[in-house]
């Protein structure tokens, strides 16, 4: 059983620690590191299950060198920025403001984003000490410009979202994934940290359906 995990913008593979622990030792897994802290690692190949969080879901949909039988999207999306046929998305001006501020005050940008992800301080996740500005900039451009809606297939996909997520709102999730999502409530945007049990449950269901 091979699983690949992909984190989102402003975070790293450590976001999956509790989920991996709950899955047990009989799972072989790879963790993509998109390099936001300067340690990029991009494995390739075919996996039984691909698991993405936030931007990691959109990134998986953009890849040709990683394939899978089942996908699990957690706090995820296939498009993030708003457009004419997706007004529910984040306004591009919000991302552009982050892009302008990032070179001058990367720690402040990350702190503000982490606060949005976890407004009630339910996790003790620390802001990365050595952010890679080039990768963070790439990531914001990716969020603003990418549209992977046509690459998402409902079949063999499992969606876990939170109704109180302030980054990927309930309206965004409903529009993108329609009747497919499974919901938590009150756990916010960081479900791998705030509810690893729910994440593990969905992943195990994907495994069982192989």
mmCIF file of C-alpha atoms in Angstrom:
data_model
loop_
_atom_site.group_PDB
_atom_site.id
_atom_site.type_symbol
_atom_site.label_atom_id
_atom_site.label_comp_id
_atom_site.label_asym_id
_atom_site.label_seq_id
_atom_site.Cartn_x
_atom_site.Cartn_y
_atom_site.Cartn_z
ATOM 1 C CA UNK A 1 0.000 0.000 0.000
ATOM 2 C CA UNK A 2 1.637 3.212 -1.188
ATOM 3 C CA UNK A 3 0.373 6.663 -0.248
ATOM 4 C CA UNK A 4 1.716 10.090 -1.182
ATOM 5 C CA UNK A 5 0.981 13.152 0.961
ATOM 6 C CA UNK A 6 1.152 16.771 -0.237
ATOM 7 C CA UNK A 7 0.940 19.814 2.053
ATOM 8 C CA UNK A 8 -0.396 23.263 1.231
ATOM 9 C CA UNK A 9 1.000 26.784 0.912
ATOM 10 C CA UNK A 10 2.985 28.090 3.868
ATOM 11 C CA UNK A 11 3.332 24.686 5.506
ATOM 12 C CA UNK A 12 5.482 21.576 5.141
ATOM 13 C CA UNK A 13 5.278 17.770 5.328
ATOM 14 C CA UNK A 14 5.241 17.874 9.130
ATOM 15 C CA UNK A 15 1.546 18.745 8.935
ATOM 16 C CA UNK A 16 0.914 15.032 8.267
ATOM 17 C CA UNK A 17 2.718 13.592 11.314
ATOM 18 C CA UNK A 18 -0.373 12.777 13.380
ATOM 19 C CA UNK A 19 -2.267 11.380 10.383
ATOM 20 C CA UNK A 20 0.593 9.080 9.393
ATOM 21 C CA UNK A 21 0.907 7.833 12.963
ATOM 22 C CA UNK A 22 -2.782 6.924 13.077
ATOM 23 C CA UNK A 23 -2.580 5.038 9.775
ATOM 24 C CA UNK A 24 -0.137 2.544 11.269
ATOM 25 C CA UNK A 25 3.104 0.892 10.249
ATOM 26 C CA UNK A 26 1.787 -1.213 7.378
ATOM 27 C CA UNK A 27 1.568 1.845 5.123
ATOM 28 C CA UNK A 28 4.420 2.829 2.803
ATOM 29 C CA UNK A 29 4.292 6.535 2.130
ATOM 30 C CA UNK A 30 6.076 9.412 0.433
ATOM 31 C CA UNK A 31 5.758 13.040 1.436
ATOM 32 C CA UNK A 32 6.058 15.789 -1.130
ATOM 33 C CA UNK A 33 7.887 18.882 0.104
ATOM 34 C CA UNK A 34 7.051 21.853 -2.090
ATOM 35 C CA UNK A 35 10.066 23.694 -0.730
ATOM 36 C CA UNK A 36 8.510 26.582 1.151
ATOM 37 C CA UNK A 37 11.185 26.148 3.814
ATOM 38 C CA UNK A 38 13.912 25.522 1.230
ATOM 39 C CA UNK A 39 13.869 21.700 1.251
ATOM 40 C CA UNK A 40 12.045 20.696 -1.914
ATOM 41 C CA UNK A 41 11.388 17.002 -2.502
ATOM 42 C CA UNK A 42 9.151 15.836 -5.353
ATOM 43 C CA UNK A 43 8.802 12.050 -5.656
ATOM 44 C CA UNK A 44 7.350 10.495 -8.795
ATOM 45 C CA UNK A 45 5.445 7.356 -9.638
ATOM 46 C CA UNK A 46 2.124 5.622 -9.154
ATOM 47 C CA UNK A 47 0.425 5.428 -5.775
ATOM 48 C CA UNK A 48 -2.573 3.617 -4.404
ATOM 49 C CA UNK A 49 -3.792 6.799 -2.705
ATOM 50 C CA UNK A 50 -2.783 10.440 -3.154
ATOM 51 C CA UNK A 51 -3.644 12.729 -0.232
ATOM 52 C CA UNK A 52 -3.521 16.502 -0.557
ATOM 53 C CA UNK A 53 -4.172 19.342 1.849
ATOM 54 C CA UNK A 54 -5.273 22.764 0.581
ATOM 55 C CA UNK A 55 -3.014 23.829 -2.325
ATOM 56 C CA UNK A 56 -1.552 20.325 -2.289
ATOM 57 C CA UNK A 57 -4.798 19.082 -3.868
ATOM 58 C CA UNK A 58 -4.609 21.580 -6.711
ATOM 59 C CA UNK A 59 -0.916 20.792 -7.150
ATOM 60 C CA UNK A 60 -1.630 17.052 -7.440
ATOM 61 C CA UNK A 61 -4.175 17.729 -10.167
ATOM 62 C CA UNK A 62 -1.517 19.656 -12.116
ATOM 63 C CA UNK A 63 1.005 16.799 -12.107
ATOM 64 C CA UNK A 64 1.811 14.266 -14.807
ATOM 65 C CA UNK A 65 4.579 12.378 -12.981
ATOM 66 C CA UNK A 66 2.443 11.406 -9.985
ATOM 67 C CA UNK A 67 -0.576 9.166 -10.581
ATOM 68 C CA UNK A 68 -2.968 7.358 -8.252
ATOM 69 C CA UNK A 69 -5.931 5.033 -7.944
ATOM 70 C CA UNK A 70 -7.780 7.042 -5.273
ATOM 71 C CA UNK A 71 -7.421 10.654 -4.140
ATOM 72 C CA UNK A 72 -8.271 12.220 -0.792
ATOM 73 C CA UNK A 73 -8.605 16.005 -0.750
ATOM 74 C CA UNK A 74 -8.602 17.663 2.676
ATOM 75 C CA UNK A 75 -9.534 21.379 2.954
ATOM 76 C CA UNK A 76 -8.853 21.274 -0.771
ATOM 77 C CA UNK A 77 -9.812 22.812 -4.076
ATOM 78 C CA UNK A 78 -9.259 22.515 -7.804
ATOM 79 C CA UNK A 79 -9.367 26.288 -8.239
ATOM 80 C CA UNK A 80 -8.663 28.891 -5.556
ATOM 81 C CA UNK A 81 -8.990 32.371 -7.030
ATOM 82 C CA UNK A 82 -12.320 33.860 -7.997
ATOM 83 C CA UNK A 83 -13.315 34.304 -11.631
ATOM 84 C CA UNK A 84 -16.509 34.928 -13.597
ATOM 85 C CA UNK A 85 -17.792 31.375 -13.237
ATOM 86 C CA UNK A 86 -16.333 30.874 -9.756
ATOM 87 C CA UNK A 87 -17.191 33.984 -7.709
ATOM 88 C CA UNK A 88 -16.994 31.874 -4.551
ATOM 89 C CA UNK A 89 -13.182 31.797 -4.791
ATOM 90 C CA UNK A 90 -10.657 34.077 -3.117
ATOM 91 C CA UNK A 91 -10.443 37.470 -4.821
ATOM 92 C CA UNK A 92 -7.155 37.689 -6.791
ATOM 93 C CA UNK A 93 -6.451 41.072 -5.180
ATOM 94 C CA UNK A 94 -6.009 39.328 -1.812
ATOM 95 C CA UNK A 95 -3.294 37.111 -3.288
ATOM 96 C CA UNK A 96 -1.692 40.048 -5.075
ATOM 97 C CA UNK A 97 -1.449 41.981 -1.796
ATOM 98 C CA UNK A 98 0.346 39.004 -0.267
ATOM 99 C CA UNK A 99 2.701 38.906 -3.256
ATOM 100 C CA UNK A 100 3.557 42.601 -2.834
ATOM 101 C CA UNK A 101 4.193 42.282 0.903
ATOM 102 C CA UNK A 102 6.044 38.961 0.833
ATOM 103 C CA UNK A 103 9.532 40.230 -0.206
ATOM 104 C CA UNK A 104 9.510 42.908 2.503
ATOM 105 C CA UNK A 105 7.948 41.003 5.382
ATOM 106 C CA UNK A 106 7.706 37.247 4.750
ATOM 107 C CA UNK A 107 7.292 36.424 8.441
ATOM 108 C CA UNK A 108 4.325 38.801 8.712
ATOM 109 C CA UNK A 109 2.659 37.334 5.611
ATOM 110 C CA UNK A 110 3.050 33.802 6.936
ATOM 111 C CA UNK A 111 1.870 34.794 10.415
ATOM 112 C CA UNK A 112 -1.261 36.434 9.000
ATOM 113 C CA UNK A 113 -2.001 33.430 6.809
ATOM 114 C CA UNK A 114 -1.474 30.971 9.658
ATOM 115 C CA UNK A 115 -3.825 33.081 11.774
ATOM 116 C CA UNK A 116 -6.479 32.816 9.065
ATOM 117 C CA UNK A 117 -5.973 29.050 8.957
ATOM 118 C CA UNK A 118 -6.237 28.735 12.731
ATOM 119 C CA UNK A 119 -7.985 31.855 14.089
ATOM 120 C CA UNK A 120 -8.652 30.332 17.509
ATOM 121 C CA UNK A 121 -5.109 29.043 17.973
ATOM 122 C CA UNK A 122 -6.122 25.401 18.198
ATOM 123 C CA UNK A 123 -2.720 24.183 16.984
ATOM 124 C CA UNK A 124 0.816 24.933 18.089
ATOM 125 C CA UNK A 125 2.235 24.888 14.576
ATOM 126 C CA UNK A 126 5.191 27.255 14.319
ATOM 127 C CA UNK A 127 5.890 29.659 11.475
ATOM 128 C CA UNK A 128 8.821 28.347 9.441
ATOM 129 C CA UNK A 129 12.106 29.918 10.501
ATOM 130 C CA UNK A 130 13.754 30.128 7.059
ATOM 131 C CA UNK A 131 11.047 30.690 4.436
ATOM 132 C CA UNK A 132 12.080 30.345 0.799
ATOM 133 C CA UNK A 133 10.804 33.527 -0.834
ATOM 134 C CA UNK A 134 11.085 32.206 -4.383
ATOM 135 C CA UNK A 135 9.005 29.121 -3.584
ATOM 136 C CA UNK A 136 6.433 31.049 -1.560
ATOM 137 C CA UNK A 137 6.093 33.506 -4.449
ATOM 138 C CA UNK A 138 5.712 30.645 -6.906
ATOM 139 C CA UNK A 139 3.027 29.158 -4.666
ATOM 140 C CA UNK A 140 0.988 32.355 -4.512
ATOM 141 C CA UNK A 141 1.178 32.750 -8.280
ATOM 142 C CA UNK A 142 0.065 29.142 -8.596
ATOM 143 C CA UNK A 143 -2.921 29.802 -6.332
ATOM 144 C CA UNK A 144 -3.874 32.905 -8.258
ATOM 145 C CA UNK A 145 -3.474 31.512 -11.779
ATOM 146 C CA UNK A 146 -4.121 27.766 -11.765
ATOM 147 C CA UNK A 147 -7.428 26.233 -12.721
ATOM 148 C CA UNK A 148 -7.490 22.447 -12.389
ATOM 149 C CA UNK A 149 -11.258 21.986 -12.394
ATOM 150 C CA UNK A 150 -11.209 20.013 -15.632
ATOM 151 C CA UNK A 151 -8.620 17.609 -14.203
ATOM 152 C CA UNK A 152 -10.749 16.696 -11.193
ATOM 153 C CA UNK A 153 -12.898 13.584 -11.494
ATOM 154 C CA UNK A 154 -15.508 12.827 -8.868
ATOM 155 C CA UNK A 155 -15.066 9.098 -9.334
ATOM 156 C CA UNK A 156 -12.468 7.637 -6.961
ATOM 157 C CA UNK A 157 -12.137 10.976 -5.096
ATOM 158 C CA UNK A 158 -12.855 11.599 -1.421
ATOM 159 C CA UNK A 159 -13.401 15.119 -0.109
ATOM 160 C CA UNK A 160 -13.085 16.191 3.537
ATOM 161 C CA UNK A 161 -13.873 19.813 4.368
ATOM 162 C CA UNK A 162 -14.787 21.926 7.379
ATOM 163 C CA UNK A 163 -17.822 24.197 7.465
ATOM 164 C CA UNK A 164 -15.899 26.849 9.433
ATOM 165 C CA UNK A 165 -12.836 26.927 7.166
ATOM 166 C CA UNK A 166 -12.001 30.596 6.533
ATOM 167 C CA UNK A 167 -9.530 29.851 3.720
ATOM 168 C CA UNK A 168 -11.545 27.356 1.684
ATOM 169 C CA UNK A 169 -15.082 28.324 2.519
ATOM 170 C CA UNK A 170 -18.099 26.049 2.554
ATOM 171 C CA UNK A 171 -19.392 27.865 -0.533
ATOM 172 C CA UNK A 172 -16.142 27.168 -2.408
ATOM 173 C CA UNK A 173 -16.233 23.495 -1.499
ATOM 174 C CA UNK A 174 -19.876 23.056 -2.468
ATOM 175 C CA UNK A 175 -19.350 24.775 -5.818
ATOM 176 C CA UNK A 176 -16.224 22.803 -6.698
ATOM 177 C CA UNK A 177 -17.210 19.372 -5.415
ATOM 178 C CA UNK A 178 -21.001 19.589 -5.325
ATOM 179 C CA UNK A 179 -22.547 16.626 -3.454
ATOM 180 C CA UNK A 180 -19.312 14.780 -2.764
ATOM 181 C CA UNK A 181 -17.832 16.303 0.430
ATOM 182 C CA UNK A 182 -17.740 14.876 3.924
ATOM 183 C CA UNK A 183 -17.889 17.623 6.564
ATOM 184 C CA UNK A 184 -16.415 18.416 9.932
ATOM 185 C CA UNK A 185 -17.390 21.526 11.857
ATOM 186 C CA UNK A 186 -15.453 23.956 14.013
ATOM 187 C CA UNK A 187 -12.029 22.529 13.082
ATOM 188 C CA UNK A 188 -10.966 25.126 10.505
ATOM 189 C CA UNK A 189 -8.489 24.890 7.649
ATOM 190 C CA UNK A 190 -5.906 22.635 9.296
ATOM 191 C CA UNK A 191 -7.757 19.345 9.585
ATOM 192 C CA UNK A 192 -4.535 17.260 9.489
ATOM 193 C CA UNK A 193 -3.637 19.022 12.751
ATOM 194 C CA UNK A 194 -7.020 19.726 14.337
ATOM 195 C CA UNK A 195 -8.768 16.471 13.407
ATOM 196 C CA UNK A 196 -6.252 13.850 12.251
ATOM 197 C CA UNK A 197 -8.771 11.162 13.176
ATOM 198 C CA UNK A 198 -11.258 12.401 10.571
ATOM 199 C CA UNK A 199 -8.466 12.585 7.983
ATOM 200 C CA UNK A 200 -7.349 9.056 8.825
ATOM 201 C CA UNK A 201 -10.907 7.757 8.586
ATOM 202 C CA UNK A 202 -11.381 9.099 5.051
ATOM 203 C CA UNK A 203 -7.983 7.772 3.929
ATOM 204 C CA UNK A 204 -8.788 4.330 5.350
ATOM 205 C CA UNK A 205 -12.075 4.343 3.479
ATOM 206 C CA UNK A 206 -10.237 5.126 0.243
ATOM 207 C CA UNK A 207 -7.858 2.236 0.977
ATOM 208 C CA UNK A 208 -10.752 -0.126 1.671
ATOM 209 C CA UNK A 209 -12.356 0.822 -1.655
ATOM 210 C CA UNK A 210 -9.286 -0.047 -3.717
#
